[in-house]
PDB file of C-alpha atoms in Angstrom:
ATOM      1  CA  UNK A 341       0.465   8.624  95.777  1.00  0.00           C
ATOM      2  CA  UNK A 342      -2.621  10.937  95.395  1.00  0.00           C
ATOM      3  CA  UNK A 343      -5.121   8.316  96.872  1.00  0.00           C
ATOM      4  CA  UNK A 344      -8.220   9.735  98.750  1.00  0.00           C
ATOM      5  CA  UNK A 345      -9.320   7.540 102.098  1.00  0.00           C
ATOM      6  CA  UNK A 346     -12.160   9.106 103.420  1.00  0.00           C
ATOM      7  CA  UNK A 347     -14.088   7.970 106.053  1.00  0.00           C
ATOM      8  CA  UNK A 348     -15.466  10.922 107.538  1.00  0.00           C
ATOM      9  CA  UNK A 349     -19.310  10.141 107.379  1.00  0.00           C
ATOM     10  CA  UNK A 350     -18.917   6.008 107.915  1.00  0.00           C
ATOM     11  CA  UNK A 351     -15.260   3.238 108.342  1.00  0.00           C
ATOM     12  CA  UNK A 352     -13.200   2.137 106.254  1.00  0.00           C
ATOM     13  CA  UNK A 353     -11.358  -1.169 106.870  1.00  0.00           C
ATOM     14  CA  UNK A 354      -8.867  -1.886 104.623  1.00  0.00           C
ATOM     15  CA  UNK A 355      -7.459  -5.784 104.132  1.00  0.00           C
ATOM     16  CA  UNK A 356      -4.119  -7.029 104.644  1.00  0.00           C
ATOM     17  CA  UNK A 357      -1.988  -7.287 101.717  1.00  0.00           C
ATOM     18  CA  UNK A 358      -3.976  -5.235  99.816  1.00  0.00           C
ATOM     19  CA  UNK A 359      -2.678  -2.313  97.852  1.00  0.00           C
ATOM     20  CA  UNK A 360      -4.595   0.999  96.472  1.00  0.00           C
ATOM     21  CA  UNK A 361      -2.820   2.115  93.239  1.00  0.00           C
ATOM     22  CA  UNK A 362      -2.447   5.655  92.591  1.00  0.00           C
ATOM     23  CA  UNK A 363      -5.343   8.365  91.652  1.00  0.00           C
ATOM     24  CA  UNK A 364      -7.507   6.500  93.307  1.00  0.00           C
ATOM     25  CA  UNK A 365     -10.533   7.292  95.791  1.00  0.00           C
ATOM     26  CA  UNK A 366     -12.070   5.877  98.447  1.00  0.00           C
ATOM     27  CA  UNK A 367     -15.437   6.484 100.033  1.00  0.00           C
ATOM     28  CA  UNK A 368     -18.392   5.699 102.138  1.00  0.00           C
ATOM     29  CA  UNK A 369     -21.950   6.487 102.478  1.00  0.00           C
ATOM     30  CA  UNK A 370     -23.561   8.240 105.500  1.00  0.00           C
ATOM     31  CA  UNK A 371     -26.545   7.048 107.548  1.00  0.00           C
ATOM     32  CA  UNK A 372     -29.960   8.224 106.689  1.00  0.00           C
ATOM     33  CA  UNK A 373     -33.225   7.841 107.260  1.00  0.00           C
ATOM     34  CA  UNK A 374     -33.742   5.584 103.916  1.00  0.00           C
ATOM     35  CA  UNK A 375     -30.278   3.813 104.784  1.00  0.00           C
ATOM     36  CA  UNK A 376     -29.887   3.439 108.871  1.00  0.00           C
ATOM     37  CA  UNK A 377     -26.233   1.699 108.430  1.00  0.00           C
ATOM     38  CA  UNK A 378     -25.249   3.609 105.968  1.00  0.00           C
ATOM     39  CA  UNK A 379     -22.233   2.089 103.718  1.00  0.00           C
ATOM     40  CA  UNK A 380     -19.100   2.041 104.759  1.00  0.00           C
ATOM     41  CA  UNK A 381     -16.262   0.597 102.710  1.00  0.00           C
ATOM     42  CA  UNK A 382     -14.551  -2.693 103.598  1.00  0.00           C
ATOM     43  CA  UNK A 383     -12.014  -4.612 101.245  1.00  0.00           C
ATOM     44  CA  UNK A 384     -10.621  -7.677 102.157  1.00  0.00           C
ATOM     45  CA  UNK A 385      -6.812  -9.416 102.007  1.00  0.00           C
ATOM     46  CA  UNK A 386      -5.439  -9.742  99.268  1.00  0.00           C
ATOM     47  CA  UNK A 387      -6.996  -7.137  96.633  1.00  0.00           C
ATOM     48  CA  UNK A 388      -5.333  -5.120  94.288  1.00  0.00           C
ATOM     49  CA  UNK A 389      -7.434  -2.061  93.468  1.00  0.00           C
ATOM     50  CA  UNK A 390      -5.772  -0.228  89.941  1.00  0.00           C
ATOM     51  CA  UNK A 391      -4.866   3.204  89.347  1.00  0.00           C
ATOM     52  CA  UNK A 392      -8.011   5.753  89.614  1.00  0.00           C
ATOM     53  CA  UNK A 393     -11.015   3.580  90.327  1.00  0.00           C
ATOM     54  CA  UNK A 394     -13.448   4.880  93.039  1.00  0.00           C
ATOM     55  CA  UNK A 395     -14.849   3.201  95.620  1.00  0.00           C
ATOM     56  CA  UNK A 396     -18.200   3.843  97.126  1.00  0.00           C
ATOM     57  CA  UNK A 397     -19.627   2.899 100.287  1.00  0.00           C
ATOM     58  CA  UNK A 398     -18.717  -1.160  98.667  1.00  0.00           C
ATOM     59  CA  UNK A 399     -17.732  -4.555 100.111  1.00  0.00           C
ATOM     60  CA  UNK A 400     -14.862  -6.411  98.257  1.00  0.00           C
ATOM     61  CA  UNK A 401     -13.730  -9.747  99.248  1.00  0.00           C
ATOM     62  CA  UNK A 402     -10.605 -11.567  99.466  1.00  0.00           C
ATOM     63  CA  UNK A 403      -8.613 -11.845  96.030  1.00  0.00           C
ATOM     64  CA  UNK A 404      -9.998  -9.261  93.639  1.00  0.00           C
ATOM     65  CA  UNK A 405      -8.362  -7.293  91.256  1.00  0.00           C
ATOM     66  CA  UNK A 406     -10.309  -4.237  90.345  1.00  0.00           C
ATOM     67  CA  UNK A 407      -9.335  -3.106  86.594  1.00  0.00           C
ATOM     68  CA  UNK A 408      -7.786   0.653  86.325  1.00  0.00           C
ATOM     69  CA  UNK A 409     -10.429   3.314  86.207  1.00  0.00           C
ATOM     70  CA  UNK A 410     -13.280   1.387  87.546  1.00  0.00           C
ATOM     71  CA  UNK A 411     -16.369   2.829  89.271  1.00  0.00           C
ATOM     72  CA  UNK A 412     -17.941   0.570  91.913  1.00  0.00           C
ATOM     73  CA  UNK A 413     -20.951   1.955  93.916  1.00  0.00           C
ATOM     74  CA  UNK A 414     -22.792   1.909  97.073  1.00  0.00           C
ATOM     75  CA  UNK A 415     -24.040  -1.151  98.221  1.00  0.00           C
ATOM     76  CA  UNK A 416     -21.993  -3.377  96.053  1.00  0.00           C
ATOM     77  CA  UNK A 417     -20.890  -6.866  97.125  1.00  0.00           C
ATOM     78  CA  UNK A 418     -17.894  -8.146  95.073  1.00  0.00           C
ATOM     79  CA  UNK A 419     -17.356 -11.824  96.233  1.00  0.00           C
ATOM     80  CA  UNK A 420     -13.979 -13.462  96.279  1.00  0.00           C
ATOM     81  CA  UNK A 421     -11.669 -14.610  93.731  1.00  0.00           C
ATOM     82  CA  UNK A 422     -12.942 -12.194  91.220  1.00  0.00           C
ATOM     83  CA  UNK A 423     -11.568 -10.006  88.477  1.00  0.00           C
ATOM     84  CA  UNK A 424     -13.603  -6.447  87.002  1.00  0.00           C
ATOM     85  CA  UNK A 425     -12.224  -5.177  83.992  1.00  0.00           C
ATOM     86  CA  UNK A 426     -10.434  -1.909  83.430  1.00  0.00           C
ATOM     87  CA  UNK A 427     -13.070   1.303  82.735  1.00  0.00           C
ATOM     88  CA  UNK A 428     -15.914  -1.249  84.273  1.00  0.00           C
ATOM     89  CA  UNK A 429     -19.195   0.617  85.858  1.00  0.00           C
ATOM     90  CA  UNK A 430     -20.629  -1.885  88.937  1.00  0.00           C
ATOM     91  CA  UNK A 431     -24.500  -0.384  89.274  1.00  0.00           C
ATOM     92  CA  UNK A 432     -25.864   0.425  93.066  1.00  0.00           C
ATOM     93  CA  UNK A 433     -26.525  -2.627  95.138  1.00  0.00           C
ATOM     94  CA  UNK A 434     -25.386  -5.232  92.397  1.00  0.00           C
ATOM     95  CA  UNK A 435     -23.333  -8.215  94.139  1.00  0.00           C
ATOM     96  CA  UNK A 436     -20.651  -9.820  91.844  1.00  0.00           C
ATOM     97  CA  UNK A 437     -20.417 -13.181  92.595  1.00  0.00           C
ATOM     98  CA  UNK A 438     -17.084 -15.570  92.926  1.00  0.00           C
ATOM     99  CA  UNK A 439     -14.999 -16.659  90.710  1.00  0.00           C
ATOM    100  CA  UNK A 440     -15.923 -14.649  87.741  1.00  0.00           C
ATOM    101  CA  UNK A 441     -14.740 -12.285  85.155  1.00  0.00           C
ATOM    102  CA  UNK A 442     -16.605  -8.658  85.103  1.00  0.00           C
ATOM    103  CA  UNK A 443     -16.724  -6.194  82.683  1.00  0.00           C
ATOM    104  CA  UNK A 444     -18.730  -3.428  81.174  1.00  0.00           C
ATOM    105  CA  UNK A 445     -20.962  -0.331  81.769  1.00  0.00           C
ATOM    106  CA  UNK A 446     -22.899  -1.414  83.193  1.00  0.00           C
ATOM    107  CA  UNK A 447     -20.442  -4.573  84.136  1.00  0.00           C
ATOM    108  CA  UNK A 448     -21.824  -8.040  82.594  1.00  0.00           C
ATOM    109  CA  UNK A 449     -20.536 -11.250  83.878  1.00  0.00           C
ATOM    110  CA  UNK A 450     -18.038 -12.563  81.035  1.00  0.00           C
ATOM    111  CA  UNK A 451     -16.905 -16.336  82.112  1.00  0.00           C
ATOM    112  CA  UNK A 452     -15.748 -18.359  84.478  1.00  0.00           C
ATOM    113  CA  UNK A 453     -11.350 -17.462  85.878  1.00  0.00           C
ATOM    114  CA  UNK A 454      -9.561 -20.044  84.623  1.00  0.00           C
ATOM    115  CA  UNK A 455      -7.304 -21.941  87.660  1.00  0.00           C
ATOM    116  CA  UNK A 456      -4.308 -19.859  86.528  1.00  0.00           C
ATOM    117  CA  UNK A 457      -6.162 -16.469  86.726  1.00  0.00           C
ATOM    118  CA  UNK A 458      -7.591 -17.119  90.139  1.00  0.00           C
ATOM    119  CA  UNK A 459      -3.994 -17.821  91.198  1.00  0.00           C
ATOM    120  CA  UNK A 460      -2.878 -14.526  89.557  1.00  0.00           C
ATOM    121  CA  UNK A 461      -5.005 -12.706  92.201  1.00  0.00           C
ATOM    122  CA  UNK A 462      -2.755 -13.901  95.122  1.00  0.00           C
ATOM    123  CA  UNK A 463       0.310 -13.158  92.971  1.00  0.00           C
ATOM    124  CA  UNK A 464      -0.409  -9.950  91.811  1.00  0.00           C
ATOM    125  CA  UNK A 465      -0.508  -9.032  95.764  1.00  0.00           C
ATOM    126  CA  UNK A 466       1.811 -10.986  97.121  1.00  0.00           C
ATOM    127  CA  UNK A 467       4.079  -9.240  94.268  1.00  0.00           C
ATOM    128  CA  UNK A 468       3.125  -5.893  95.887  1.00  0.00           C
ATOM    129  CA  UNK A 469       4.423  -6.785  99.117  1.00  0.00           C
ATOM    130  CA  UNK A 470       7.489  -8.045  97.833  1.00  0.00           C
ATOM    131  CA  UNK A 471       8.483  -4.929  96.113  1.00  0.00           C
ATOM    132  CA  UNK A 472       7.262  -2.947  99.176  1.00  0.00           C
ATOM    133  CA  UNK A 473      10.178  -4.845 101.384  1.00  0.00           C
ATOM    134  CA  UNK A 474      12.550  -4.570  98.049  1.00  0.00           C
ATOM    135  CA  UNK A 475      12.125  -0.692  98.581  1.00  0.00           C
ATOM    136  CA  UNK A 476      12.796  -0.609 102.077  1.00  0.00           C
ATOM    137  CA  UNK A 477      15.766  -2.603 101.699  1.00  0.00           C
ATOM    138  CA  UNK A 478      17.478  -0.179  99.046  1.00  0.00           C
ATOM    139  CA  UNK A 479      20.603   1.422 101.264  1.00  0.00           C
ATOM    140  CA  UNK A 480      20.801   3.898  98.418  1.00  0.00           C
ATOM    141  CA  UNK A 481      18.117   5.336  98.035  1.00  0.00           C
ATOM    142  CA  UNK A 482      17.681   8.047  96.131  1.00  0.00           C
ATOM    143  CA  UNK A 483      18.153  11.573  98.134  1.00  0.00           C
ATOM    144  CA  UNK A 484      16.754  14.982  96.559  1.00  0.00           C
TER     145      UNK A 484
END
């Protein structure tokens, strides 16, 4: 609920199995003389994006997890396999790379994922989807 998509001056592609928690917005960067492209905003399979972070004109990989209230902005590159810390700030233009823990304003690579957390990643959205089909299997729902 109350998540912003808007792709009105570039795309947005959104992954599969990836789910955008709620409060949050998405965005993308129009096409310019300094910036011919532009940036639009592509996440990959598999991400889990928390409640109220903003997205800006970004690329996200497969397998991320990007912490509640997190800012990332245009031009980013967030690699796979990777994990940004809750209230993080990820600068214009500054590529994360894989398997890593980020966090910070501005966000600092902390260490290495350990085997466990990288596997988290897939569980955390494969969880999603399970509780997506556990909702639309309820036969009593809830009526107002």
């Amino acid at each position: 609920p109350l998540v912003a998509i808007r792709g009105d001056v570039n795309y947005v592609e959104i992954g599969a199995r990836t789910n955008i928690q709620d409060g949050s917005v998405l965005h993308v960067t129009h096409k310019s003389s300094s910036n011919p492209h532009g940036n639009p905003l592509i996440i990959g399979d598999d991400v889990t994006v928390g409640h109220k972070v903003m997205l800006h004109g970004c690329t996200i990989g497969n397998r991320v997890l990007v912490g509640m209230g997190s800012i990332l902005l245009d031009g980013v590159i967030v690699e796979d396999d990777i994990m940004i810390g809750a209230g993080s700030l990820v600068p214009q233009n500054k590529r994360l790379k894989s398997g890593y823990l980020y966090f910070g304003n501005p966000v600092k690579q902390i260490r290495p994922l350990t085997e466990a957390e990288i596997a988290g990643l897939q569980y955390s959205a494969n969880n999603y989807v399970k509780w997506k089909g556990d909702y639309l299997a309820q036969e009593n729902q809830i009526q107002p």
